[in-house]
Tab-separated table of C-alpha atoms in Angstrom:
chain	number	residue	atom	x	y	z
A	1	MET	CA	16.383	-15.818	20.675
A	2	LEU	CA	13.635	-15.338	18.094
A	3	SER	CA	13.533	-17.400	14.887
A	4	VAL	CA	11.057	-16.771	12.072
A	5	VAL	CA	10.497	-18.389	8.673
A	6	VAL	CA	7.755	-17.395	6.217
A	7	ALA	CA	7.240	-19.218	2.922
A	8	PRO	CA	4.607	-19.738	0.222
A	9	TRP	CA	2.703	-23.011	0.488
A	10	ALA	CA	2.519	-23.768	-3.230
A	11	GLY	CA	5.265	-25.770	-4.888
A	12	VAL	CA	8.725	-25.873	-3.386
A	13	ALA	CA	9.301	-22.135	-3.154
A	14	GLU	CA	12.029	-20.909	-0.845
A	15	PRO	CA	11.178	-18.782	2.191
A	16	VAL	CA	10.571	-15.117	1.538
A	17	PHE	CA	11.584	-14.080	5.044
A	18	VAL	CA	13.973	-15.658	7.539
A	19	ARG	CA	15.377	-14.647	10.889
A	20	ASN	CA	17.724	-17.078	12.631
A	21	PRO	CA	16.067	-19.911	10.653
A	22	ASP	CA	18.524	-22.667	11.571
A	23	VAL	CA	19.037	-21.928	15.253
A	24	LEU	CA	18.073	-24.940	17.336
A	25	HIS	CA	15.446	-24.655	20.068
A	26	ASP	CA	14.047	-27.163	22.539
A	27	ALA	CA	11.243	-28.731	20.499
A	28	ALA	CA	8.602	-28.583	23.249
A	29	SER	CA	5.379	-29.982	21.760
A	30	THR	CA	6.084	-29.131	18.118
A	31	MET	CA	7.752	-32.554	17.836
A	32	LYS	CA	4.293	-34.112	18.142
A	33	VAL	CA	3.718	-33.381	14.444
A	34	ALA	CA	6.638	-35.659	13.533
A	35	VAL	CA	5.295	-38.361	15.850
A	36	LEU	CA	1.876	-38.077	14.209
A	37	ALA	CA	3.352	-38.444	10.722
A	38	ALA	CA	5.458	-41.440	11.765
A	39	LEU	CA	2.438	-43.162	13.286
A	40	TRP	CA	0.274	-42.440	10.236
A	41	ARG	CA	2.867	-43.676	7.749
A	42	SER	CA	3.687	-46.820	9.716
A	43	GLY	CA	0.520	-48.580	8.590
A	44	VAL	CA	-0.433	-49.411	12.173
A	45	ASN	CA	-4.137	-50.015	12.747
A	46	LEU	CA	-5.315	-46.740	14.264
A	47	ASP	CA	-8.658	-48.293	15.165
A	48	ALA	CA	-7.000	-50.924	17.349
A	49	ASP	CA	-7.461	-50.601	21.100
A	50	VAL	CA	-4.268	-50.039	23.088
A	51	PRO	CA	-3.708	-49.982	26.855
A	52	VAL	CA	-3.422	-46.581	28.499
A	53	VAL	CA	-0.422	-46.830	30.818
A	54	ASN	CA	2.105	-44.430	32.278
A	55	HIS	CA	5.407	-46.254	31.973
A	56	PHE	CA	7.701	-45.983	28.975
A	57	GLU	CA	11.144	-47.126	27.906
A	58	SER	CA	13.784	-44.425	28.254
A	59	ALA	CA	16.061	-43.680	25.317
A	60	VAL	CA	18.989	-44.489	27.606
A	61	GLY	CA	17.539	-47.591	29.279
A	62	GLY	CA	15.173	-48.066	32.167
A	63	GLU	CA	11.685	-46.612	32.426
A	64	PHE	CA	10.073	-43.248	33.035
A	65	GLY	CA	6.565	-41.837	33.369
A	66	ASN	CA	4.748	-38.576	32.799
A	67	ASN	CA	3.683	-36.088	35.464
A	68	GLN	CA	-0.019	-35.275	35.230
A	69	ASP	CA	0.605	-31.779	36.579
A	70	TYR	CA	2.664	-30.970	33.478
A	71	ASP	CA	0.056	-32.221	31.016
A	72	SER	CA	-2.425	-29.914	29.305
A	73	ASP	CA	-5.005	-32.645	28.665
A	74	PRO	CA	-6.815	-34.453	31.502
A	75	LEU	CA	-8.649	-36.969	29.299
A	76	PRO	CA	-5.903	-39.588	28.782
A	77	TRP	CA	-5.256	-39.560	32.526
A	78	GLU	CA	-8.911	-40.312	33.170
A	79	LEU	CA	-8.506	-43.333	30.873
A	80	LEU	CA	-5.519	-44.856	32.701
A	81	GLY	CA	-5.957	-48.608	33.065
A	82	SER	CA	-8.400	-48.878	30.178
A	83	HIS	CA	-8.019	-49.620	26.457
A	84	VAL	CA	-8.838	-46.973	23.831
A	85	PRO	CA	-8.414	-46.671	20.057
A	86	LEU	CA	-4.950	-45.496	19.057
A	87	SER	CA	-6.644	-42.874	16.869
A	88	LEU	CA	-8.062	-41.196	19.984
A	89	LEU	CA	-4.584	-40.856	21.477
A	90	ALA	CA	-3.199	-39.483	18.207
A	91	GLU	CA	-5.985	-36.930	18.112
A	92	ARG	CA	-5.469	-35.770	21.716
A	93	MET	CA	-1.713	-35.559	21.113
A	94	ILE	CA	-2.397	-32.863	18.502
A	95	THR	CA	-5.652	-31.167	19.446
A	96	HIS	CA	-4.986	-30.967	23.200
A	97	SER	CA	-1.197	-31.475	23.196
A	98	SER	CA	-1.370	-34.424	25.575
A	99	ASN	CA	2.051	-35.541	26.786
A	100	LEU	CA	0.762	-38.905	27.980
A	101	ALA	CA	-0.921	-39.573	24.631
A	102	THR	CA	2.263	-38.577	22.831
A	103	ASN	CA	4.379	-41.134	24.649
A	104	LEU	CA	1.725	-43.790	24.086
A	105	CYS	CA	1.838	-42.985	20.356
A	106	LEU	CA	5.643	-43.042	20.352
A	107	ALA	CA	5.496	-46.503	21.871
A	108	ARG	CA	3.528	-47.664	18.806
A	109	THR	CA	6.166	-46.458	16.360
A	110	THR	CA	9.986	-46.253	16.487
A	111	PRO	CA	12.597	-43.521	16.884
A	112	ARG	CA	13.879	-44.497	13.450
A	113	ALA	CA	10.426	-43.910	11.947
A	114	VAL	CA	10.238	-40.458	13.514
A	115	ALA	CA	13.754	-39.678	12.286
A	116	ASP	CA	12.656	-40.734	8.816
A	117	VAL	CA	9.802	-38.212	8.947
A	118	TRP	CA	12.320	-35.437	9.494
A	119	ARG	CA	14.610	-36.808	6.783
A	120	ARG	CA	11.800	-37.049	4.224
A	121	ALA	CA	10.805	-33.485	5.036
A	122	GLY	CA	14.301	-32.301	4.172
A	123	ALA	CA	15.026	-31.226	7.725
A	124	THR	CA	18.719	-30.749	8.341
A	125	ARG	CA	18.935	-30.061	12.063
A	126	SER	CA	15.794	-31.156	13.924
A	127	SER	CA	15.504	-34.472	15.732
A	128	THR	CA	13.214	-36.370	18.114
A	129	PRO	CA	15.346	-38.978	19.875
A	130	ARG	CA	13.314	-39.345	23.086
A	131	GLY	CA	9.886	-39.182	24.637
A	132	ILE	CA	8.461	-36.304	26.626
A	133	GLU	CA	9.763	-36.091	30.215
A	134	ASP	CA	12.468	-38.684	29.623
A	135	TYR	CA	14.667	-36.847	32.099
A	136	ALA	CA	17.343	-39.524	32.263
A	137	ALA	CA	17.938	-39.079	28.533
A	138	ARG	CA	17.883	-35.311	28.812
A	139	ALA	CA	20.451	-35.443	31.604
A	140	VAL	CA	22.992	-36.977	29.226
A	141	GLY	CA	22.252	-34.622	26.353
A	142	VAL	CA	19.594	-36.564	24.430
A	143	ASN	CA	17.230	-33.750	23.485
A	144	ASN	CA	14.339	-33.066	21.118
A	145	LEU	CA	15.354	-30.091	18.987
A	146	VAL	CA	13.796	-28.061	16.176
A	147	SER	CA	14.605	-25.117	13.960
A	148	ALA	CA	12.058	-22.772	12.405
A	149	ARG	CA	13.161	-23.748	8.903
A	150	ASP	CA	12.759	-27.441	9.634
A	151	LEU	CA	9.298	-26.906	11.130
A	152	VAL	CA	8.177	-25.243	7.896
A	153	ARG	CA	9.639	-28.150	5.948
A	154	LEU	CA	7.822	-30.601	8.215
A	155	ILE	CA	4.414	-29.041	7.597
A	156	ARG	CA	5.117	-28.815	3.867
A	157	SER	CA	5.880	-32.554	3.859
A	158	LEU	CA	2.245	-33.206	4.868
A	159	ALA	CA	0.899	-31.748	1.608
A	160	ASP	CA	-0.316	-35.158	0.390
A	161	GLU	CA	-1.791	-36.114	3.772
A	162	PRO	CA	-4.853	-33.873	4.188
A	163	GLU	CA	-6.065	-35.968	7.121
A	164	LEU	CA	-3.059	-34.852	9.148
A	165	LEU	CA	-3.437	-31.215	8.152
A	166	GLY	CA	-7.100	-31.483	9.089
A	167	LEU	CA	-6.170	-32.705	12.541
A	168	LEU	CA	-3.827	-29.730	12.946
A	169	GLU	CA	-6.729	-27.427	12.068
A	170	ASP	CA	-8.605	-28.825	15.077
A	171	ASN	CA	-5.947	-27.586	17.512
A	172	ASP	CA	-7.777	-26.407	20.642
A	173	PHE	CA	-5.089	-23.915	21.668
A	174	ARG	CA	-6.116	-20.938	19.513
A	175	VAL	CA	-3.230	-18.825	20.749
A	176	ASP	CA	0.228	-17.997	19.325
A	177	LEU	CA	-0.033	-17.732	15.522
A	178	ALA	CA	-3.815	-18.199	15.495
A	179	ALA	CA	-4.320	-15.263	17.864
A	180	GLY	CA	-2.609	-12.923	15.416
A	181	LEU	CA	-5.051	-13.703	12.602
A	182	PRO	CA	-8.541	-12.315	11.942
A	183	PRO	CA	-11.295	-14.378	13.601
A	184	ASN	CA	-12.227	-17.592	11.805
A	185	THR	CA	-9.123	-17.579	9.619
A	186	ARG	CA	-8.317	-21.150	8.673
A	187	ILE	CA	-4.971	-22.386	10.036
A	188	ALA	CA	-3.450	-25.849	10.492
A	189	PHE	CA	-0.932	-25.446	13.285
A	190	LYS	CA	0.882	-26.876	16.276
A	191	ASN	CA	2.258	-24.907	19.161
A	192	GLY	CA	4.562	-25.894	21.986
A	193	TRP	CA	5.490	-24.358	25.316
A	194	ILE	CA	7.767	-25.018	28.248
A	195	PRO	CA	9.323	-22.583	30.723
A	196	GLY	CA	11.863	-20.690	28.639
A	197	ALA	CA	10.538	-21.579	25.172
A	198	ARG	CA	7.448	-20.956	23.041
A	199	HIS	CA	7.050	-22.078	19.421
A	200	CYS	CA	4.384	-22.416	16.753
A	201	VAL	CA	4.262	-23.526	13.122
A	202	GLY	CA	1.259	-23.208	10.870
A	203	LEU	CA	-0.266	-23.299	7.418
A	204	VAL	CA	-2.436	-20.190	7.048
A	205	HIS	CA	-5.275	-20.013	4.520
A	206	PRO	CA	-6.166	-16.346	3.939
A	207	TYR	CA	-9.534	-15.574	2.390
A	208	ASP	CA	-8.030	-13.316	-0.274
A	209	CYS	CA	-4.690	-14.797	-1.349
A	210	PRO	CA	-2.837	-18.140	-1.540
A	211	PRO	CA	-1.908	-19.963	1.684
A	212	TYR	CA	1.451	-19.529	3.353
A	213	LEU	CA	3.636	-21.247	5.936
A	214	ILE	CA	4.991	-19.589	9.044
A	215	ALA	CA	7.112	-20.832	11.927
A	216	VAL	CA	8.097	-18.767	14.953
A	217	CYS	CA	10.385	-20.134	17.665
A	218	TYR	CA	11.232	-18.162	20.782
A	219	THR	CA	13.657	-19.123	23.534
A	220	GLY	CA	14.064	-16.726	26.425
A	221	PRO	CA	12.799	-15.440	29.755
A	222	LEU	CA	9.510	-14.124	28.352
A	223	ALA	CA	8.188	-17.705	28.047
A	224	SER	CA	6.443	-18.631	31.289
A	225	GLY	CA	5.398	-22.148	30.282
A	226	ALA	CA	1.664	-21.395	30.646
A	227	ASP	CA	-0.457	-23.036	27.972
A	228	ARG	CA	-2.629	-20.021	27.102
A	229	ALA	CA	-1.618	-17.026	29.239
A	230	ASP	CA	2.077	-17.023	28.352
A	231	PRO	CA	3.546	-13.571	27.546
A	232	ALA	CA	5.592	-15.260	24.827
A	233	ALA	CA	2.346	-16.410	23.203
A	234	ARG	CA	1.474	-12.749	22.711
A	235	LEU	CA	4.859	-12.184	21.084
A	236	LEU	CA	4.153	-14.954	18.583
A	237	ALA	CA	0.716	-13.480	17.934
A	238	ARG	CA	2.276	-10.101	17.128
A	239	VAL	CA	4.667	-11.690	14.655
A	240	SER	CA	1.762	-13.563	13.064
A	241	ALA	CA	-0.264	-10.355	12.789
A	242	ALA	CA	2.641	-8.517	11.170
A	243	VAL	CA	3.053	-11.267	8.573
A	244	TRP	CA	-0.694	-11.242	7.907
A	245	THR	CA	-0.580	-7.561	6.957
A	246	ARG	CA	1.942	-8.432	4.230
A	247	ARG	CA	0.354	-11.700	3.139
A	248	HIS	CA	-0.168	-10.542	-0.449
A	249	GLU	CA	3.591	-10.128	-0.848
A	250	ILE	CA	4.476	-13.668	0.186
A	251	CYS	CA	3.574	-15.405	-3.050
A	252	SER	CA	4.269	-12.456	-5.342
A	253	SER	CA	7.867	-12.292	-4.132
A	254	ALA	CA	8.483	-16.041	-4.312
C-alpha cells in the first residue's frame, strides 16, 4: 500500500495531490515528531539532567525495555546509567531516530499531551498510545498509527515553532524524500522504517519556488527494515523526485 499527500506550505491550502491519504500505517519512527512537539509544548525544562535508563511503563501495565540491536543510534546506550540534558535526548530522537531516547522523552510527557499534538494539528486518524517496543501493548491491539494526510497536518502545525523545524532539518538519515531532491536542497523531515513499512514526511524548500509539504507512506514486502539500504527507501526517493519535477505546479494549482 502506497499513500502520498502533496500540499503547499503557505496558508491552509488543501493538498494538490493525494493517493490513499487516509489509510492507516504502522507509524514506525514518524511518531517521534508528535513526541517532540508534546515535549516542547509541555514547558518542561529541556536543560534539566535526566537519568538514562532502559525501563519504561507499558501502556497496559508492567514494564518493558528497548533492544539495542533495533536502535539506530548508539549514543544513548553509551550513556546508560548517567544523567544527560533532556534536550540531548530530544535531539537524538529526531536527528538519529533513537528509540531509547524516544521512550525517555515520552516518560517526561504524557500520552494525553501527545494526543493533544495530533488533535491540534487537525489529525483525524493518527495516534500514539504507546512507547516504542511496548510489545505487551501491541499484542492487545494498542498501536501507533499514522496516515499520510495526518503527517502533513502534523508538520504544518509546527509553522510557529521554527526550533522544531530546524531540528528536523538536521536529520542524519538523508535517504527517502531527501534522496530524491537535488543535492543541498533544504528539507525538514522525519523518516521511519520497520520490516514491512517505510514512511517519510517533509517540508521541502526549493531554491526557485515556494516550499511544499510531502508525505509518503509505504506498507509492503519491499520494506526490509534497514535504516539506509532499504529498497523501499528508493521507492520513496523516486516519488520525491517525481514531485520535485512538478514543484512549480504545487502552489499555482492550490
